[in-house]
Coordinates of C-alpha atoms in Angstrom, one line a residue:
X99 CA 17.2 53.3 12.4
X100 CA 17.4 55.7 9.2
X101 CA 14.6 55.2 6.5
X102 CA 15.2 57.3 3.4
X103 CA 11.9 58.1 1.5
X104 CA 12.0 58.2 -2.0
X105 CA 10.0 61.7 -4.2
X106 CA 6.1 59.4 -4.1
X107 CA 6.1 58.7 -0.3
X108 CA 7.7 55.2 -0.6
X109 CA 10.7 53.8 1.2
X110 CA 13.8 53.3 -0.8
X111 CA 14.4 49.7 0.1
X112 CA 11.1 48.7 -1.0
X113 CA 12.2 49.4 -4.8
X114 CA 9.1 52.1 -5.1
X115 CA 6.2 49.3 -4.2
X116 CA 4.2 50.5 -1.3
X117 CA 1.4 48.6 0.3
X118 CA -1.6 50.9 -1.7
X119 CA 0.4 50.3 -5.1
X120 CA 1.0 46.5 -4.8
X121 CA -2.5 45.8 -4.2
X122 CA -3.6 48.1 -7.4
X123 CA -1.2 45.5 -9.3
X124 CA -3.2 42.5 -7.3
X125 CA -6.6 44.3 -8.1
X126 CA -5.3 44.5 -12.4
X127 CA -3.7 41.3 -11.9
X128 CA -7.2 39.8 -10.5
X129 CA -9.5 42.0 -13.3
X130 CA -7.0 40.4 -16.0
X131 CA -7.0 36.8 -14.6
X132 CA -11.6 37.0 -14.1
X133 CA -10.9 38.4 -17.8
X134 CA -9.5 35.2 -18.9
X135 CA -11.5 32.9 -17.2
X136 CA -14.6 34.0 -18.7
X137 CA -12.8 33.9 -22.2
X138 CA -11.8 30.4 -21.6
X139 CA -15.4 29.5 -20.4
X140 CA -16.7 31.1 -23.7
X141 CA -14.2 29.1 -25.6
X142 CA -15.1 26.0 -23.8
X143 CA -18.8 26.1 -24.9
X144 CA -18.0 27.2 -28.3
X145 CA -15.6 24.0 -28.7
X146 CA -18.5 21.8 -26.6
X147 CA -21.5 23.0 -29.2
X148 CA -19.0 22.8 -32.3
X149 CA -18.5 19.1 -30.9
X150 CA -22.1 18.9 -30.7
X151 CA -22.7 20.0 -34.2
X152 CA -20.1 17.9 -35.4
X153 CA -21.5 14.6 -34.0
X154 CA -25.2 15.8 -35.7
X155 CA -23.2 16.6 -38.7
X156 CA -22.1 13.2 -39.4
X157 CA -24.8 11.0 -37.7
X158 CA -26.8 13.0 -41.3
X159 CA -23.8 12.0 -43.3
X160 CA -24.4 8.3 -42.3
X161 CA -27.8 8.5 -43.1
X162 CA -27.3 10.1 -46.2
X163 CA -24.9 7.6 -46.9
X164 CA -27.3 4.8 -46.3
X165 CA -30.3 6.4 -48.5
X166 CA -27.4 5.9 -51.1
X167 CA -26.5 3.2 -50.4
X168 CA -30.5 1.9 -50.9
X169 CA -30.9 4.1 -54.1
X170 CA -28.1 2.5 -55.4
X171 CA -29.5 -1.1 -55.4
X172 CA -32.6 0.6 -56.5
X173 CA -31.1 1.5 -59.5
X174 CA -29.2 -1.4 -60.0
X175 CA -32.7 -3.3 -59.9
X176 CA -34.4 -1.4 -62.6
X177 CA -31.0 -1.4 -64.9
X178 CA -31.3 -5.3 -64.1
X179 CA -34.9 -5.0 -65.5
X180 CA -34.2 -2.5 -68.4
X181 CA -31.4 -5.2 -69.4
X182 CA -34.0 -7.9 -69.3
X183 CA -36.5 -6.0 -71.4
X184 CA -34.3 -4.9 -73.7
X185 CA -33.3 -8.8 -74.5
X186 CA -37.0 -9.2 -75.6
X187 CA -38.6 -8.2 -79.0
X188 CA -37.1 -4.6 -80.0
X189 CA -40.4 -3.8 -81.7
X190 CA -42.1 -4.5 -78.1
X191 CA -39.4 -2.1 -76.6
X192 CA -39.9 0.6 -79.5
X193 CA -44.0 0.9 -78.1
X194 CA -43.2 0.8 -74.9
X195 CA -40.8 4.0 -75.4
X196 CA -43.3 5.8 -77.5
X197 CA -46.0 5.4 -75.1
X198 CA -44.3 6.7 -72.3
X199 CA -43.2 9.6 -74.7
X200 CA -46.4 10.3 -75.8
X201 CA -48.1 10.1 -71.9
X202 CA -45.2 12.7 -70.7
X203 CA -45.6 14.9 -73.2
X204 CA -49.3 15.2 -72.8
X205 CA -48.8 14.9 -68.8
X206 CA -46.4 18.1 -70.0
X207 CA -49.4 19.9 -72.3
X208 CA -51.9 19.7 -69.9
X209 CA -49.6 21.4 -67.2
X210 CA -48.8 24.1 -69.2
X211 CA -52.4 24.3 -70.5
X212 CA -53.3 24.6 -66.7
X213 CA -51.2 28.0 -66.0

């Protein structure tokens, strides 16, 4: 049996790849794949908190959406009233508005009298 050695040390039928060389491939090939399973498990809790945040986000949307919602009957109340009272007496309405006026703008005087 005649084994021809190649210039490194390695056989020639072995197409250059002796024992110690293959297992420094394995030992890249295993530093690359650990490499990329920790990425992935960073990725993984990144997309699990995002999901997280996401539910949080819109569970506050829906209550936003509700305070709306309530502010907008609310509103629709005290148009209802303002509707109602303007109907009455516009002289009644005319000294209603300049009392408030008058009451905000000395609420307004004494604030800035204050600083």
């Amino acid at each position: 049996l005649t084994v021809v050695f190649t210039g490194d040390g390695a056989a020639a039928g072995s197409y250059g790849y002796t024992n110690s060389g293959y297992s420094v491939y394995e030992e890249e090939n295993d530093r690359l794949t650990e490499s990329l399973r920790t990425k992935v498990s960073a990725i993984k809790s990144l997309s699990i908190e995002i999901g997280t945040e996401v539910k949080n986000q819109n569970k506050m949307l829906s209550e936003i959406e509700n305070d709306f919602d309530s502010t907008g009957g609310l509103l629709g109340a005290t148009m209802g009233r303002l509707r109602t009272l303007s109907r009455g007496s516009q002289t009644k309405l005319l000294c209603y508005m300049m009392l408030f006026s008058l009451f905000v703008f000395f609420v307004i005087y004494w604030i800035i009298k204050l600083r």
